[in-house]
CSV table of C-alpha atoms and ligand atoms in Angstrom, one decimal:
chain,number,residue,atom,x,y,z
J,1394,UNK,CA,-59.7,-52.7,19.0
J,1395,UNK,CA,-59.2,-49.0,18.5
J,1396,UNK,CA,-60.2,-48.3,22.1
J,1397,UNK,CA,-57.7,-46.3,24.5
J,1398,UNK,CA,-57.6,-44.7,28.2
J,1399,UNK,CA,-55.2,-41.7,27.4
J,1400,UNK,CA,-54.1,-40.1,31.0
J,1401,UNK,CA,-58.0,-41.1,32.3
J,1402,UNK,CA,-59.6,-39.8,29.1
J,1403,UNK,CA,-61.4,-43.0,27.6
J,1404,UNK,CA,-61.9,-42.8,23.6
J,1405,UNK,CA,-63.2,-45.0,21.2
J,1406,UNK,CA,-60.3,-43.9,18.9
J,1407,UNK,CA,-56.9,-42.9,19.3
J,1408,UNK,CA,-57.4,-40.7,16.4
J,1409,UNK,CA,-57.7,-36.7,17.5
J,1410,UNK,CA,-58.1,-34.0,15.4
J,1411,UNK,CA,-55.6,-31.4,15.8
J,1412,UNK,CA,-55.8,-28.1,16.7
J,1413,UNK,CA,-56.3,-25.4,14.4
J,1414,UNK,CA,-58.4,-27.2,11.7
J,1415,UNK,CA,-62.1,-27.4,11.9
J,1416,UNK,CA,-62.1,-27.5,15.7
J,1417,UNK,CA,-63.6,-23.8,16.1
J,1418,UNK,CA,-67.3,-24.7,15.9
J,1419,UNK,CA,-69.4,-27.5,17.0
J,1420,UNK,CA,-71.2,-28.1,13.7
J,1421,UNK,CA,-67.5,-29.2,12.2
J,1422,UNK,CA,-66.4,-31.2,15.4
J,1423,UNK,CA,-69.4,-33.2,15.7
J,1424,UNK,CA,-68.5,-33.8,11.3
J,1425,UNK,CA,-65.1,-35.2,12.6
J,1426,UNK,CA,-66.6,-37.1,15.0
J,1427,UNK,CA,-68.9,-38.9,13.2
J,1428,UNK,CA,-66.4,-39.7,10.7
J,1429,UNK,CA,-64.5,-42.2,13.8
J,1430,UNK,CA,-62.1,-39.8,15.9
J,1431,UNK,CA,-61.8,-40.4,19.1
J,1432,UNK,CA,-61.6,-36.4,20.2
J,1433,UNK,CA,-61.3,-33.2,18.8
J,1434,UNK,CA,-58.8,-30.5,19.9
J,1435,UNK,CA,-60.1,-27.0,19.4
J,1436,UNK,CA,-58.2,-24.1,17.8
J,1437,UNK,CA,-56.2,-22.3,19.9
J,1438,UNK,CA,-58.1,-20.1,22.3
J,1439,UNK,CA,-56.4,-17.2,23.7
J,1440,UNK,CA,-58.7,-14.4,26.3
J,1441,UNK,CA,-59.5,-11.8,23.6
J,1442,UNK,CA,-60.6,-12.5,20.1
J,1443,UNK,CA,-57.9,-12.0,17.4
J,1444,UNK,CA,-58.3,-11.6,13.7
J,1445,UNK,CA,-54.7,-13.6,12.7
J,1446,UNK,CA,-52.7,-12.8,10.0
J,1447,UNK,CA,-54.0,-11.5,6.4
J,1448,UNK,CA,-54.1,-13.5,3.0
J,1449,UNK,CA,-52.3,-15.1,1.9
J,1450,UNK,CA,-51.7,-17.3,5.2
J,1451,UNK,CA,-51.9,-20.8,4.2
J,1452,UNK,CA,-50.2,-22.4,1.3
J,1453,UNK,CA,-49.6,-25.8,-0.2
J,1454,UNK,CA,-45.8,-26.1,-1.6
J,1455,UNK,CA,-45.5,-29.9,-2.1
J,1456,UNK,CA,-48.7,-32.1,-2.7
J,1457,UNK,CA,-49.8,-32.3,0.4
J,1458,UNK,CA,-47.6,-30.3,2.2
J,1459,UNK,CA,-48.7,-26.9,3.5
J,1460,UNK,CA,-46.9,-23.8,5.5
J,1461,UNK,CA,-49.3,-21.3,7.5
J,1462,UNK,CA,-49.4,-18.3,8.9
J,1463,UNK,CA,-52.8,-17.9,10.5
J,1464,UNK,CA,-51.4,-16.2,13.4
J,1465,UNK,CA,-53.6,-17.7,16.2
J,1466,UNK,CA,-56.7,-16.0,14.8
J,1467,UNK,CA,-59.5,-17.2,17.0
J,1468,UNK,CA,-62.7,-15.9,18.5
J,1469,UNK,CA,-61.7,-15.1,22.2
J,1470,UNK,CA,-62.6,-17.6,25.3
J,1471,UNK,CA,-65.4,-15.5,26.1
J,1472,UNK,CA,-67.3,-16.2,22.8
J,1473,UNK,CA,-65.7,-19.8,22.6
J,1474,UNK,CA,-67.1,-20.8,26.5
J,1475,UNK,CA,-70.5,-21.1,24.2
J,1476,UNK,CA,-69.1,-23.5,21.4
J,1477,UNK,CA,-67.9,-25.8,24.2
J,1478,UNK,CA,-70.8,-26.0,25.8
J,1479,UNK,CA,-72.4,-27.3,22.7
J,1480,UNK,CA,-70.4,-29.7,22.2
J,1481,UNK,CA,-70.6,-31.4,25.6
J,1482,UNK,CA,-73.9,-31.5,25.4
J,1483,UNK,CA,-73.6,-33.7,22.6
J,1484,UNK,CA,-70.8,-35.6,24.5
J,1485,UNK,CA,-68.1,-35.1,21.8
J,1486,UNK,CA,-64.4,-35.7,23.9
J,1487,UNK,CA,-63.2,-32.4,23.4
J,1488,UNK,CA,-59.4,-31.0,24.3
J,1489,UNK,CA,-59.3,-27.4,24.4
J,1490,UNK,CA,-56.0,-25.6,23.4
J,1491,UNK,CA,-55.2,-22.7,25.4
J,1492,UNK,CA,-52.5,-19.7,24.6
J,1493,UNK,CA,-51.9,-16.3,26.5
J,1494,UNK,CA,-49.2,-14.2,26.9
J,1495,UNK,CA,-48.6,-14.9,30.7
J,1496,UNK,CA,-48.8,-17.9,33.0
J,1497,UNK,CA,-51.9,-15.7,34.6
J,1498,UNK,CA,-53.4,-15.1,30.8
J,1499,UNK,CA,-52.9,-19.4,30.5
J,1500,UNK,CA,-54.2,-19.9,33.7
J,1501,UNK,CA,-57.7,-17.5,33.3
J,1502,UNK,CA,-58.1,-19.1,29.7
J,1503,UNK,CA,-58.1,-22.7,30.6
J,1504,UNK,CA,-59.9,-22.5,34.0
J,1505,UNK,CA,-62.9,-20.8,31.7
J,1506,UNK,CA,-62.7,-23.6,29.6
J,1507,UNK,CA,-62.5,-26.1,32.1
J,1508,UNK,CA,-65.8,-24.8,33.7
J,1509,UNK,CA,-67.2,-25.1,30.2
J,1510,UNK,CA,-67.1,-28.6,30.6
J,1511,UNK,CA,-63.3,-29.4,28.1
J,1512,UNK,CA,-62.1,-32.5,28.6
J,1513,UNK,CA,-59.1,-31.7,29.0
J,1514,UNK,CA,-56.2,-28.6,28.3
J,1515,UNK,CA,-53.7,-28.7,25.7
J,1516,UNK,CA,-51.5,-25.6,25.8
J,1517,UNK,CA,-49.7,-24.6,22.6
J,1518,UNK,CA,-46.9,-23.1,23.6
J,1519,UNK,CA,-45.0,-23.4,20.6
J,1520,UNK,CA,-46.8,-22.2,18.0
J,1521,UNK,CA,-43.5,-20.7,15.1
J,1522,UNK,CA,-45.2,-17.5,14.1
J,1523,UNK,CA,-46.5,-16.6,17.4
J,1524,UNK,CA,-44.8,-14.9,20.7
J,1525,UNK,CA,-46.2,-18.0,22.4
J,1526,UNK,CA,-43.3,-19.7,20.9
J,1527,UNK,CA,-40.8,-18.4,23.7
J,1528,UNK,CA,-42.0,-20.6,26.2
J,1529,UNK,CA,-41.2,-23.7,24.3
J,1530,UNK,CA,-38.1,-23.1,23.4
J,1531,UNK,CA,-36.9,-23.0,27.3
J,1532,UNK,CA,-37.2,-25.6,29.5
J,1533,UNK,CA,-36.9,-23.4,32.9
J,1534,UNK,CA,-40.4,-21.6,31.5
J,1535,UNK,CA,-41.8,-24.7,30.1
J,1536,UNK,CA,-41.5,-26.6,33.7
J,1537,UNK,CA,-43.4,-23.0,35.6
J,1538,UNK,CA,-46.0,-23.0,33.3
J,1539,UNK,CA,-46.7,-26.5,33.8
J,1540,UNK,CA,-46.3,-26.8,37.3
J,1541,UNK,CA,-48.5,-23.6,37.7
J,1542,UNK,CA,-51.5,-25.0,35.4
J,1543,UNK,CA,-51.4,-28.2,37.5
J,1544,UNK,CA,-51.7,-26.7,40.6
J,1545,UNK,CA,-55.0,-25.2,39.6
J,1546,UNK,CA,-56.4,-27.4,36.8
J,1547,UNK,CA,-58.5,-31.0,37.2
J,1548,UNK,CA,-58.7,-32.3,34.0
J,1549,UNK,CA,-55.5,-33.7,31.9
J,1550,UNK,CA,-53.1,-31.1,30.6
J,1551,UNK,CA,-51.3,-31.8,27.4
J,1552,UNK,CA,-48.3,-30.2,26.3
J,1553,UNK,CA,-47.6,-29.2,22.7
J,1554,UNK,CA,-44.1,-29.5,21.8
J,1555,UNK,CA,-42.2,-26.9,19.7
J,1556,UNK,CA,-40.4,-29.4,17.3
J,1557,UNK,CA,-37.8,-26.0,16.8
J,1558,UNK,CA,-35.3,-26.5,19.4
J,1559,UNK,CA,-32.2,-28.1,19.8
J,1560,UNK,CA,-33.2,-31.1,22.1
J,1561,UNK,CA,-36.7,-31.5,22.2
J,1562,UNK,CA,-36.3,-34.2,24.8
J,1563,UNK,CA,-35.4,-31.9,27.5
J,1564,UNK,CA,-38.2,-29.6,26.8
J,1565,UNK,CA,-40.4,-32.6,27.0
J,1566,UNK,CA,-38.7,-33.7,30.3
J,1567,UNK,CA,-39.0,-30.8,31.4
J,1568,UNK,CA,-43.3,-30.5,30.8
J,1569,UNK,CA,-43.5,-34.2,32.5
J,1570,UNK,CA,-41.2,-32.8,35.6
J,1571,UNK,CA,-43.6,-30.2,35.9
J,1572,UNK,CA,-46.6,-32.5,35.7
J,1573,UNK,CA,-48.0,-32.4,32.3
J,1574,UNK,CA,-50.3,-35.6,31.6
J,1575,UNK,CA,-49.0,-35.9,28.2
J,1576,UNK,CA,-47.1,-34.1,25.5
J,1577,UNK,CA,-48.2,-33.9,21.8
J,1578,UNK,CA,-45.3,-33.8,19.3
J,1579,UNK,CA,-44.8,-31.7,17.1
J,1580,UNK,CA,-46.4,-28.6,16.2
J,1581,UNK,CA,-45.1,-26.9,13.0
J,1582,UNK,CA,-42.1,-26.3,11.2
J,1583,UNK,CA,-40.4,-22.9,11.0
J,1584,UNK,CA,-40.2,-22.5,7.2
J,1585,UNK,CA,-40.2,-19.7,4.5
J,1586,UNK,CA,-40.8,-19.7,0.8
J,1587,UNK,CA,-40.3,-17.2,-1.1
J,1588,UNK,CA,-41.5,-16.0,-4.7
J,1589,UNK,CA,-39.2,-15.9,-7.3
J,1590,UNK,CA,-40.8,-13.4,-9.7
J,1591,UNK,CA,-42.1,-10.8,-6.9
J,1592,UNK,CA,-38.8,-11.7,-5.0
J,1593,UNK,CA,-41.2,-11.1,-1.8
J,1594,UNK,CA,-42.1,-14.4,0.8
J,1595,UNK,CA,-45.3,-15.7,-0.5
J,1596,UNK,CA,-47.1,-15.7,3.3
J,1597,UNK,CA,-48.1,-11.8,4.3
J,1598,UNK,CA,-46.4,-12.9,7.7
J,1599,UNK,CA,-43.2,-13.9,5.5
J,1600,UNK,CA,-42.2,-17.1,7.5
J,1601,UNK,CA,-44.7,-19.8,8.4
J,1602,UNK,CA,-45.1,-22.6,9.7
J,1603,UNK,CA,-44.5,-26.7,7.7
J,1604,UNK,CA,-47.1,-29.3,8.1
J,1605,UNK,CA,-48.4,-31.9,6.4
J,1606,UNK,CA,-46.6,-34.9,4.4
J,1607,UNK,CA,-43.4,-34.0,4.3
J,1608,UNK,CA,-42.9,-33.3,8.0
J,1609,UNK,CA,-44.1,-36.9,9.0
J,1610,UNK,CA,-40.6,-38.9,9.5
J,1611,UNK,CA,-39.3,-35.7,11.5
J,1612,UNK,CA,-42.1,-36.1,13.7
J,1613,UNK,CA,-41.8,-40.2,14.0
J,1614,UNK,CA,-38.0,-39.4,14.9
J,1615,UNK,CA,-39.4,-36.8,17.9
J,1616,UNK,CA,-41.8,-39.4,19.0
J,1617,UNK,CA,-39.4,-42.3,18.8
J,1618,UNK,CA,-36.4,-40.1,20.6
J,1619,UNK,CA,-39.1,-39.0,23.0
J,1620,UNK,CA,-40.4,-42.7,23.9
J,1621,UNK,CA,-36.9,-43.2,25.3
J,1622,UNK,CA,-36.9,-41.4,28.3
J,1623,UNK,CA,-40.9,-40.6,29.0
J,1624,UNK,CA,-42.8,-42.2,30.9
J,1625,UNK,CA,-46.3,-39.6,30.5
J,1626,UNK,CA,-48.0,-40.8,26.9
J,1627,UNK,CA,-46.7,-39.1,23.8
J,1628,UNK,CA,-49.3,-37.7,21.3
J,1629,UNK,CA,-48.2,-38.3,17.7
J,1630,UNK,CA,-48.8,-35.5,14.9
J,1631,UNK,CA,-47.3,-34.3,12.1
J,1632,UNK,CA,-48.3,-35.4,8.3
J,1633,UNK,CA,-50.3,-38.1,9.1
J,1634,UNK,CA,-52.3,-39.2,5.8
J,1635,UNK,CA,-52.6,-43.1,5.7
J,1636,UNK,CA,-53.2,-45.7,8.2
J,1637,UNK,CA,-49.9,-47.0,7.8
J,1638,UNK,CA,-48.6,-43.0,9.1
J,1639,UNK,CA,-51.0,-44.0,12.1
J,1640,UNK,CA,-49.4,-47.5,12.9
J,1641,UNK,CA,-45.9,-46.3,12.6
J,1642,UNK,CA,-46.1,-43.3,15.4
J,1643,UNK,CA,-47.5,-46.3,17.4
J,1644,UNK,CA,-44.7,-48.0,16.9
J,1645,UNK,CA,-42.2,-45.2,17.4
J,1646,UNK,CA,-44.1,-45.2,20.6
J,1647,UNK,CA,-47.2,-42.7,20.3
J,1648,UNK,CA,-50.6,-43.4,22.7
J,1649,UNK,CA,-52.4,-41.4,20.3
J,1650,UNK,CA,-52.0,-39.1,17.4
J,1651,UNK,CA,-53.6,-35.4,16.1
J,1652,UNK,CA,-54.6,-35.4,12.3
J,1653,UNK,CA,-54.3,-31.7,11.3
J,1654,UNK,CA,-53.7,-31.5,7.2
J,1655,UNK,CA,-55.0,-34.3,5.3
J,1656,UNK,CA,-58.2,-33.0,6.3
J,1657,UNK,CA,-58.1,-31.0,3.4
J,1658,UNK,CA,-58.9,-34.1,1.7
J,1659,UNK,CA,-62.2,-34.2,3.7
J,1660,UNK,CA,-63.0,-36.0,6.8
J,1661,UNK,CA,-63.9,-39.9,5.6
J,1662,UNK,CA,-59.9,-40.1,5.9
J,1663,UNK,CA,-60.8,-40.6,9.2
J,1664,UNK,CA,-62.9,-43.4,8.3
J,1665,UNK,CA,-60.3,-44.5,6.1
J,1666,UNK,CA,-57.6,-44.5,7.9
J,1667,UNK,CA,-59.6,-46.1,11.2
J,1668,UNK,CA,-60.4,-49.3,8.6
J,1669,UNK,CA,-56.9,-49.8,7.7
J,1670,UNK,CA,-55.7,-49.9,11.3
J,1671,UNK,CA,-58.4,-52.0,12.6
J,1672,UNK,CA,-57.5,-54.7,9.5
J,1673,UNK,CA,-53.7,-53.9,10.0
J,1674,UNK,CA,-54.3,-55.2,14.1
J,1675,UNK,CA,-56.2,-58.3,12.8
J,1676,UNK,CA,-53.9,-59.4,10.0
J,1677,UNK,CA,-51.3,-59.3,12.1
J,1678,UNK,CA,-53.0,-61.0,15.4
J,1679,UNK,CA,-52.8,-58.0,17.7
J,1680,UNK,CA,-56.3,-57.3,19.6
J,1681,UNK,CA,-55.3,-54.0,20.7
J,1682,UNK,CA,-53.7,-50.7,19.5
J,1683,UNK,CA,-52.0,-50.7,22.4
J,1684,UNK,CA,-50.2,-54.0,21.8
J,1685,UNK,CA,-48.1,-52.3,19.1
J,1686,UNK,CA,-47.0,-49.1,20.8
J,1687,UNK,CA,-43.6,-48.9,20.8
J,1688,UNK,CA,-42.5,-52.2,19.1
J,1689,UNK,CA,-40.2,-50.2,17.5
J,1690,UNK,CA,-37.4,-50.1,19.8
J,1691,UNK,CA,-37.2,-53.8,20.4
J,1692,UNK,CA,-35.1,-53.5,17.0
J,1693,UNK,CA,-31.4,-52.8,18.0
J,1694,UNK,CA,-30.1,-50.1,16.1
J,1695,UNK,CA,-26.8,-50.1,14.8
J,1696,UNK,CA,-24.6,-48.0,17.0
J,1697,UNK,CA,-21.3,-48.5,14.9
J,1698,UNK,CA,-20.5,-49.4,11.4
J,1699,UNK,CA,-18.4,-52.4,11.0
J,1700,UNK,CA,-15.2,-52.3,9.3
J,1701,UNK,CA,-14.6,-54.3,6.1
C,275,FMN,C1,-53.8,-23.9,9.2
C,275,FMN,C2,-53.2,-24.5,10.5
C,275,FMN,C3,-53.5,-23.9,11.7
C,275,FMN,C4,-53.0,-24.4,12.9
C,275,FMN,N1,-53.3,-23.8,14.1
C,275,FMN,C5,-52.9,-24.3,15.2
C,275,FMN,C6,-53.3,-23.8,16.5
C,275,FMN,O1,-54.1,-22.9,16.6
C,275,FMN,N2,-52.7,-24.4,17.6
C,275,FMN,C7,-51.8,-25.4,17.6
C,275,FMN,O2,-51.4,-25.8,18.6
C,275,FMN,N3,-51.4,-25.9,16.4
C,275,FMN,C8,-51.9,-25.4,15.3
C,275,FMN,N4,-51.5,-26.0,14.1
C,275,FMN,C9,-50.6,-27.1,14.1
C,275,FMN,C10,-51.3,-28.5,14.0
C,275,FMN,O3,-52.1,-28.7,15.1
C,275,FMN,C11,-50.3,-29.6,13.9
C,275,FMN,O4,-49.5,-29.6,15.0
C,275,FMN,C12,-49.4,-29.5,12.6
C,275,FMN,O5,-50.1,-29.0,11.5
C,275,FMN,C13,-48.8,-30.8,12.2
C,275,FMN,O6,-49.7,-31.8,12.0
C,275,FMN,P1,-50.3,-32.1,10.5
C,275,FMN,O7,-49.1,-32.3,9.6
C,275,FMN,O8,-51.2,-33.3,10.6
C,275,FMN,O9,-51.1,-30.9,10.1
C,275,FMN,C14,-52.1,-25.5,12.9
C,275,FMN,C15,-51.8,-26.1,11.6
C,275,FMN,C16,-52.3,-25.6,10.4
C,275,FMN,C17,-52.0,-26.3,9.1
């Protein structure tokens, strides 16, 4: 039931895990795995290692709500080729998320980790507490990094979507244009917090970035704006903690969707949350994830208020 072919990639679940949490060494994918996701995306891999941001760089403001500053910290592609070896021989679906600093840097990062056998290339170019985050934000560099990756690469390339723009559909637009095989929406939230009694922001980077719950309905409102006018799949993520988060980026119009957070709570909320979607399909006679995607929009919105 949970079955889906996502741009040629065929999982058992349309659950991924998203990058940046426990997707930097095989031992933790293969955990993740075994718990029911379809996929793992790896954390971001750049060409040189990088130590990220000091302490403290991740905090949780609301239950279950979290801002970060990690700052891309990651162990280089040259050590990282290694890791996804491993885990291809052990067959885990793995998406490997690429940043550099130019097309080039993109380009030389993801042909490495093609070669190392990744299912397929997500590029995060919209990291908030990164330079990456330029490219996002413009739609003109969005579509040449794209196009440029496609010419080159074989596997799917996925697109994740700065949710910090003005229109996030033309950003999007411009990705599929370019020939992305899919966009994942959204990455995180610019945010700051500051503390009151050291009058200082709390993250050593100052701003960070919002995930978790309370970024969930902003993202179903991306993914439901974004349904409208593409025709390449749409990845869901953002605050995803339930089943019932799962089913309603489906019907907002999602082919999949990245679980990053809630895995603080461990990984059986994978198993969870894959139980309560499989009972959710049979209670309500659907035999397929895929019969709910999008169901959403068949409900007319009103445009207009009436008058009394
Ligand atoms: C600690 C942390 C590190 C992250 N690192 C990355 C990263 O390296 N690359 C990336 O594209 N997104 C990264 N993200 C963003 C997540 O992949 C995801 O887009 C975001 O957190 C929203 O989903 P969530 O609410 O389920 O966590 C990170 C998020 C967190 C919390």
């Amino acid at each position: 039931m949970l079955e889906i072919n996502l741009s040629g990639l065929k999982l058992k679940s349309p659950i991924i895990l998203a990058s940046g949490i426990l997707g930097v060494s095989y031992s933790s994918m293969k955990r993740v795995i075994d718990a029911g996701a379809g996929a793992v995306t790896t954390k971001s891999i750049g060409p040189r290692p990088r130590k990220g941001y000091k302490n403290p760089s991740i905090i949780e403001i609301y239950s279950g709500t979290f801002m970060n500053a990690v700052g891309l910290g990651n162990p280089g592609i040259d050590n990282f080729v290694a890791e996804i070896k491993e885990a291809k021989e052990h067959t885990i679906p793995l998406i490997v998320s690429v940043f550099g600093d130019t097309n080039d840097v993109y380009l030389d990062v993801a042909v490495k980790a093609e070669k190392a056998g990744a299912d397929a290339i997500e590029i995060n170019i919209s990291c908030p507490h990164a330079e990456v985050s330029s490219i996002g934000i413009d739609k003109g560099l969005t579509f040449e990094i794209v196009k440029f990756l496609k010419e080159k690469l074989t596997v799917p390339l996925f697109v994740k979507l700065n949710p910090n723009v003005t229109n996030i559909v033309e950003i999007a637009l411009a990705a599929e244009k370019g020939g992305a095989d899919g966009v994942v929406a959204i990455n995180t939230l610019s945010a700051l917090k500051i503390d009151v009694n050291t009058k200082r922001p709390i993250l050593s980077h100052g701003s960070g970035g919002l995930s978790g719950k309370a970024i969930q309905p902003i993202a179903i409102k991306k993914v439901y704006d974004l349904y409208k006018v593409l025709k390449i799949p749409i990845i869901g993520c953002g605050g995803i903690d339930s089943w019932q988060d799962v089913v309603e980026f489906f019907l907002a119009g999602a082919s999949a969707v990245q679980i990053g957070t809630a895995f603080y709570k461990g990984t059986e909320i994978i198993t969870e949350i894959s139980h309560g979607i499989t009972q959710y399909l049979k209670d309500n006679d659907f035999k397929s994830i895929n019969d709910i995607k999008g169901l959403a929009h068949k409900f007319k919105t009103q445009e207009v208020p009436d008058f009394d």
